[in-house]
Short mmCIF file of C-alpha atoms in Angstrom, two decimals:
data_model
loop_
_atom_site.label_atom_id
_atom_site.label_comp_id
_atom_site.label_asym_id
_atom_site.label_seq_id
_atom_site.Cartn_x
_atom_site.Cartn_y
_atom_site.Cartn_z
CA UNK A 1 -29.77 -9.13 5.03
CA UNK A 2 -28.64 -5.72 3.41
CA UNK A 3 -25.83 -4.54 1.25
CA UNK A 4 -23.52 -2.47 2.90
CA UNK A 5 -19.68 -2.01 3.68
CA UNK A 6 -19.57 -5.24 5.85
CA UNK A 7 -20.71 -7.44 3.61
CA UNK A 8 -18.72 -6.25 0.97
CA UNK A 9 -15.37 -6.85 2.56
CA UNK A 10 -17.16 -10.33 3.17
CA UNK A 11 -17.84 -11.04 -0.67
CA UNK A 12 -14.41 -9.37 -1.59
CA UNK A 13 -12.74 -12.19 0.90
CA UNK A 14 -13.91 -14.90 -1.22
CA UNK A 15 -10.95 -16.04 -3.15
CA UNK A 16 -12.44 -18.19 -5.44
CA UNK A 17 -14.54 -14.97 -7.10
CA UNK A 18 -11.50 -13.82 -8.17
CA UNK A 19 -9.02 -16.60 -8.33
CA UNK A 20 -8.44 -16.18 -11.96
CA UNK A 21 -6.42 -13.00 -12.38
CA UNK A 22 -3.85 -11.11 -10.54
CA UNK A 23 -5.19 -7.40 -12.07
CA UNK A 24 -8.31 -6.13 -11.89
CA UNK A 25 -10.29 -2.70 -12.60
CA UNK A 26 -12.37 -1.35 -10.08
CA UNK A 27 -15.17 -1.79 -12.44
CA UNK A 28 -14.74 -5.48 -12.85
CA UNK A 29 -14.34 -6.18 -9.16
CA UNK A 30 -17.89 -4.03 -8.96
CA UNK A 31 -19.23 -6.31 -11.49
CA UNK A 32 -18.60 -9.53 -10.24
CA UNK A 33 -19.54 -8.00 -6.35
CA UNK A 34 -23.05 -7.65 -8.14
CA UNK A 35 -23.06 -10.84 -9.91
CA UNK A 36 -22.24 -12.53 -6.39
CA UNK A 37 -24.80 -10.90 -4.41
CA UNK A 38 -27.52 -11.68 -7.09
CA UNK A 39 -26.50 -15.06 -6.42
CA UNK A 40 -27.03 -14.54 -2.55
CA UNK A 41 -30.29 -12.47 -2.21
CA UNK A 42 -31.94 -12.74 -5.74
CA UNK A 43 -31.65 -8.60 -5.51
CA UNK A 44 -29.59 -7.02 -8.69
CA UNK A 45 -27.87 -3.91 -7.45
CA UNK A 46 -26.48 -1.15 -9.69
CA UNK A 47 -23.18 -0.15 -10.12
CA UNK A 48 -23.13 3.22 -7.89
CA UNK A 49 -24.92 1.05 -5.20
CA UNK A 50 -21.71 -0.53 -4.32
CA UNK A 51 -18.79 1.80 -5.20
CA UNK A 52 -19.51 3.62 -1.54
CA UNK A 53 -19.10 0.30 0.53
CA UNK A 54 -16.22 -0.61 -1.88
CA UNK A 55 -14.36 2.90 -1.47
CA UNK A 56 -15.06 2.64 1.98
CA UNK A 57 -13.54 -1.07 2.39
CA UNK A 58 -10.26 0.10 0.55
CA UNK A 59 -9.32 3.24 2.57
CA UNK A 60 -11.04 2.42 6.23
CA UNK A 61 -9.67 -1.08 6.37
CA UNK A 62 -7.29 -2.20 3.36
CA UNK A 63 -5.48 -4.95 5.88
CA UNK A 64 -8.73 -6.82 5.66
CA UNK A 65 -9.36 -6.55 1.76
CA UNK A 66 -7.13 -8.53 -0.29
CA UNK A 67 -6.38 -5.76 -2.85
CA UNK A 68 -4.01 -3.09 -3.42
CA UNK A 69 -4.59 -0.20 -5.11
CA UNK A 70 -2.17 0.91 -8.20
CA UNK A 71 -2.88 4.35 -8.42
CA UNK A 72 -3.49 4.61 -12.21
CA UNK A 73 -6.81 4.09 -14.07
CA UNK A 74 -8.68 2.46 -11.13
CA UNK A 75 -6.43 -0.70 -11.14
CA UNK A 76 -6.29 -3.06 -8.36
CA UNK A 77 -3.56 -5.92 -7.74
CA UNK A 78 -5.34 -9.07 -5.91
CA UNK A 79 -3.40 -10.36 -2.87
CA UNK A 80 -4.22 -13.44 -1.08
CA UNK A 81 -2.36 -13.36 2.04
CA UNK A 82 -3.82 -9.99 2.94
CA UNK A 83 -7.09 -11.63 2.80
CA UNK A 84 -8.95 -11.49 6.09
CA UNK A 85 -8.81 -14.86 8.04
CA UNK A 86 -11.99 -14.06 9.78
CA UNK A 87 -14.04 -13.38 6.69
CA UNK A 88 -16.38 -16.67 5.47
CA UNK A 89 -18.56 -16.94 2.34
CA UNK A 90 -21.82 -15.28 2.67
CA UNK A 91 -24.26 -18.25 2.65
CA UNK A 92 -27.30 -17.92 0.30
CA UNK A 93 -30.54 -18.53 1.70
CA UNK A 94 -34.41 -19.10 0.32
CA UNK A 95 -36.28 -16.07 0.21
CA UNK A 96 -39.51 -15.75 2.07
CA UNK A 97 -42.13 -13.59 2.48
CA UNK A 98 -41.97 -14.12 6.48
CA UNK A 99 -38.18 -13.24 6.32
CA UNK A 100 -37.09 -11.73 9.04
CA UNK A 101 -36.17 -7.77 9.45
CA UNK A 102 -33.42 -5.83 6.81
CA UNK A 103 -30.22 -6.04 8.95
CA UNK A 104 -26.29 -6.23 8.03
CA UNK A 105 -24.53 -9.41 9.30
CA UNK A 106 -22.19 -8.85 12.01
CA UNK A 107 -18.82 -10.46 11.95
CA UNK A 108 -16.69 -10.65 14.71
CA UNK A 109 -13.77 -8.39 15.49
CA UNK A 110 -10.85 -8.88 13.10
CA UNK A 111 -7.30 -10.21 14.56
CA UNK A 112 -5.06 -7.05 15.60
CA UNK A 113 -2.03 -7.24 13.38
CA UNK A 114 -0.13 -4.73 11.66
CA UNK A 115 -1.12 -3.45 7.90
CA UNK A 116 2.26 -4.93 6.62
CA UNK A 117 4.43 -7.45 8.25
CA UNK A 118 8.06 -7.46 8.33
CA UNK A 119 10.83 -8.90 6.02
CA UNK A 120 11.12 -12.25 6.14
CA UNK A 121 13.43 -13.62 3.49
CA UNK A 122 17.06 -12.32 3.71
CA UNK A 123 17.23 -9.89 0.72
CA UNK A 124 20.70 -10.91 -1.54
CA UNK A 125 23.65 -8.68 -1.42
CA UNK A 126 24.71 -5.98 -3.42
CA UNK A 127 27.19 -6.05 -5.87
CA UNK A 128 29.86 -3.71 -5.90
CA UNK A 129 28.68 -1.05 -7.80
CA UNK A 130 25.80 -0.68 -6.31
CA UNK A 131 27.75 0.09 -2.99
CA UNK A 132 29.99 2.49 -4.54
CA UNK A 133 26.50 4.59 -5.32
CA UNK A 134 25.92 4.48 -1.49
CA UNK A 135 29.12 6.32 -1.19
CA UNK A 136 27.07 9.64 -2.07
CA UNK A 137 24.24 9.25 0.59
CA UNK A 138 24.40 9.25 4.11
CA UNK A 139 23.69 5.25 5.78
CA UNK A 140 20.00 4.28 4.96
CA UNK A 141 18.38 0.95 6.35
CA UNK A 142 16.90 -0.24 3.38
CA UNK A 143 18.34 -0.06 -0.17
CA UNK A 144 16.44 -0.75 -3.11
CA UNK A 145 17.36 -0.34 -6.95
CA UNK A 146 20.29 0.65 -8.88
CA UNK A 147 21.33 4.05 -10.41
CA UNK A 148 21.73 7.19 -9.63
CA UNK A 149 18.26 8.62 -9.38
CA UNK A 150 16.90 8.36 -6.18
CA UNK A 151 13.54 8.19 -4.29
CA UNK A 152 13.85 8.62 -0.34
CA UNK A 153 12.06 8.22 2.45
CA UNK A 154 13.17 9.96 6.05
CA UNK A 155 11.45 10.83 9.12
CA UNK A 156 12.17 12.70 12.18
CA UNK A 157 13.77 10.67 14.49
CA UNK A 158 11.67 10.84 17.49
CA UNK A 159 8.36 9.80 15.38
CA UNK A 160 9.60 6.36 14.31
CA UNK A 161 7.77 3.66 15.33
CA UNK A 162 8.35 -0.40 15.33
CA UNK A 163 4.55 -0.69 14.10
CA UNK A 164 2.12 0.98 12.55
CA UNK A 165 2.48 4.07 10.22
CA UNK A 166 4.09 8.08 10.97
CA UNK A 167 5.21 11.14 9.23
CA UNK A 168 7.62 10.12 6.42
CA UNK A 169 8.73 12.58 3.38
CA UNK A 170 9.16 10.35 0.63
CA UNK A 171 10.29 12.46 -2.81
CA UNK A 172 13.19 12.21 -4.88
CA UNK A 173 16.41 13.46 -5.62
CA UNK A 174 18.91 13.40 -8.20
CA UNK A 175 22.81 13.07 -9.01
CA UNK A 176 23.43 14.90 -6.17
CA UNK A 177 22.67 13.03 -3.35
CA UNK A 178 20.29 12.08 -0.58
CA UNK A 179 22.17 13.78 1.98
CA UNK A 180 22.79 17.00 0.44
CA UNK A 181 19.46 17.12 -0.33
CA UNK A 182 18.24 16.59 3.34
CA UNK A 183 21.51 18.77 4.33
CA UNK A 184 20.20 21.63 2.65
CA UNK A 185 17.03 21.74 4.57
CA UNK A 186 18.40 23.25 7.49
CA UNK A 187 17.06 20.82 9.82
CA UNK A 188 17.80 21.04 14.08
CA UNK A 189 18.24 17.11 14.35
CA UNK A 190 19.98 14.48 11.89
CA UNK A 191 17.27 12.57 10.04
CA UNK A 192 16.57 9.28 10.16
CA UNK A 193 16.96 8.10 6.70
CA UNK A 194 14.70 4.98 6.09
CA UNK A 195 14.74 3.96 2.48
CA UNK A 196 16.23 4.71 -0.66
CA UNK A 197 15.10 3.24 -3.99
CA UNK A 198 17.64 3.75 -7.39
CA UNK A 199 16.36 3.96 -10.76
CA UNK A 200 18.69 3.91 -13.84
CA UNK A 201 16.63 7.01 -15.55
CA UNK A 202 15.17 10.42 -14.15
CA UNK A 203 12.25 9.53 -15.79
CA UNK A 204 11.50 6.34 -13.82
CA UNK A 205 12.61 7.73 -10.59
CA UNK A 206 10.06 10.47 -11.34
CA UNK A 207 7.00 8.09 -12.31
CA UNK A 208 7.81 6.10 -9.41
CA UNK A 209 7.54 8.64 -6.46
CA UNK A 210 3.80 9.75 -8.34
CA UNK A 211 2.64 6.61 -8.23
CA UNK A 212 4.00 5.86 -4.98
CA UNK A 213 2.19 9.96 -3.98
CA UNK A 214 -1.12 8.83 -5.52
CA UNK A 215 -1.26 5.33 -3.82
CA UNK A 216 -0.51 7.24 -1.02
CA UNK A 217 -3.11 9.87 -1.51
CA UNK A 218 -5.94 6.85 -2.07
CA UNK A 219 -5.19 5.97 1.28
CA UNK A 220 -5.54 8.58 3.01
CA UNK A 221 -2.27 9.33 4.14
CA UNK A 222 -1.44 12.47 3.35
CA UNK A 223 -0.63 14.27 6.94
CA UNK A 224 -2.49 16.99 7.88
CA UNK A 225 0.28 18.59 10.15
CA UNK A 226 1.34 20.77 7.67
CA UNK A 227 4.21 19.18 6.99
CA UNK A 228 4.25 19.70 3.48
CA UNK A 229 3.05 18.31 0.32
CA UNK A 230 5.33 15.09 0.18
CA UNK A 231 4.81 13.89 3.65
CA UNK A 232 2.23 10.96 4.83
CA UNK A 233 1.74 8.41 7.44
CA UNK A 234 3.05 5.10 6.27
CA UNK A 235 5.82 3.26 6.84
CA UNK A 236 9.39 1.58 5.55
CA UNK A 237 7.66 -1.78 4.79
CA UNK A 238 4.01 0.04 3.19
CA UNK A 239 6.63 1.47 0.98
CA UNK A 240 8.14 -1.08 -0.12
CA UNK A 241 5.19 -3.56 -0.94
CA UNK A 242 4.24 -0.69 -3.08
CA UNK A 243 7.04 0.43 -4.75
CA UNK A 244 7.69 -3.80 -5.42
CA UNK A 245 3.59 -3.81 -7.12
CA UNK A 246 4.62 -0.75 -8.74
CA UNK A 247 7.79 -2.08 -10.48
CA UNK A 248 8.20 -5.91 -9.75
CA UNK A 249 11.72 -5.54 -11.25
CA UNK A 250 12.94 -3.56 -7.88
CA UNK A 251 15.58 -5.63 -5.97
CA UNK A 252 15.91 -5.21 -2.53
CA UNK A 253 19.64 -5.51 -1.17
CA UNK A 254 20.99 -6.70 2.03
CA UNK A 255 21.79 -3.60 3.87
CA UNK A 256 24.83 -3.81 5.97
CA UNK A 257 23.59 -3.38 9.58
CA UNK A 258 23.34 0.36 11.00
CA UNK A 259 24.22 1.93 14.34
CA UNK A 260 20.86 1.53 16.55
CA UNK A 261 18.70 4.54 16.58
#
């Protein structure tokens, strides 16, 4: 049995290896990926054996590893319920000189399930002048925040999808206004304006949407359409479970219900 990418997201999978934090930095998840297989095949790997497999785990299949990345200094947040059902423990085994020939283990296929699921707890509702900042954008489905610095998130209207990820813009306005900002683009169709997130400060609204950019950008998201610098494929919900790892502080309010697109 060999190192590689598969048994990586295998090793990763095993919540008790890293049951005793919530943050990690890439170099101590490395470590203790090293440590583990030690333990397995007796073989000590360095560290630039398994950044590859790692890099490759976190932007070819992040539903199946159970950690997101932060964006800043190589930290990662672990997640258990994005843990991959399918993945078990590799077993160690004896070594022997008969063993048989250097192959990676083959799992079998993973379930087929979106990256993010949906909303499931009924966010709480907004107080009143939270909804009097609405007044200055045009309806958005989900609200987050409160202030009046803004980071948005709109698409096109004809490439939203119920599942899986599409072009989105997500940057940031000021005082002025989500939809005068949009309105000022000239577009040919009205926009479908997905999420707005409020931040008391210019400052925070501006650290948020490069950390949101950057997580983003890890990914692998940006689109290649060119579509611009601030567009990627992602979605309401990716957005969210970031922006709420990003600043756990970011309340979520009950958006009244808008006219179906």
């Amino acid at each position: 049995m060999t190192f590689g990418t598969i048994t990586m997201r295998r090793i990763l999978n095993e919540r008790e290896l890293f049951a005793d934090q919530e943050y990690f930095q890439r170099k101590e998840i490395l470590e203790r990926v090293i440590d583990r297989w030690e333990q397995i095949s007796g073989e000590r790997l360095a560290l630039n054996q398994v950044t590859g497999p790692f890099k490759h785990c976190m932007k070819r299949t992040p539903e199946l590893v159970p950690f997101i990345a932060l964006g800043h200094y190589g930290k990662y947040k672990h997640v258990l319920e994005r843990a991959d059902v399918t993945a078990q423990p590799v077993q160690s085994r004896p070594r022997t000189a008969a063993s048989e020939p250097h192959r990676e283990t083959k799992l079998p296929p993973p379930p087929q399930s979106p990256s993010f699921s949906p909303r499931t707890a009924n966010p709480p509702t907004a107080p009143s002048r939270v909804r009097e900042q609405w007044r200055d954008d045009a309806p958005v489905e989900r609200n987050l925040g409160d202030g009046s610095f803004r980071v948005y998130a709109w698409c096109h209207p004809h490439d939203a999808k119920k599942d899986g990820h599409w072009p989105i813009k997500v940057g940031r306005t000021g005082k002025g206004g989500l939809k005068s900002r949009i309105d000022r683009s000239q577009m040919k169709e009205y926009p479908r304006y997905l999420l707005c997130m409020r931040f008391q400060t210019e400052d925070k609204a501006i650290r948020m949407e490069r950390a949101l950019h950057i997580c983003l950008n890890f990914r692998d998201r940006r689109c290649s359409e060119s579509l611009g610098r601030e567009w990627f494929r992602t979605s309401p919900q990716e957005l969210v479970e970031l922006a709420q790892v990003i600043n756990p502080n970011l309340q979520e309010w009950d958006t009244p219900p808008l006219p179906s697109w």
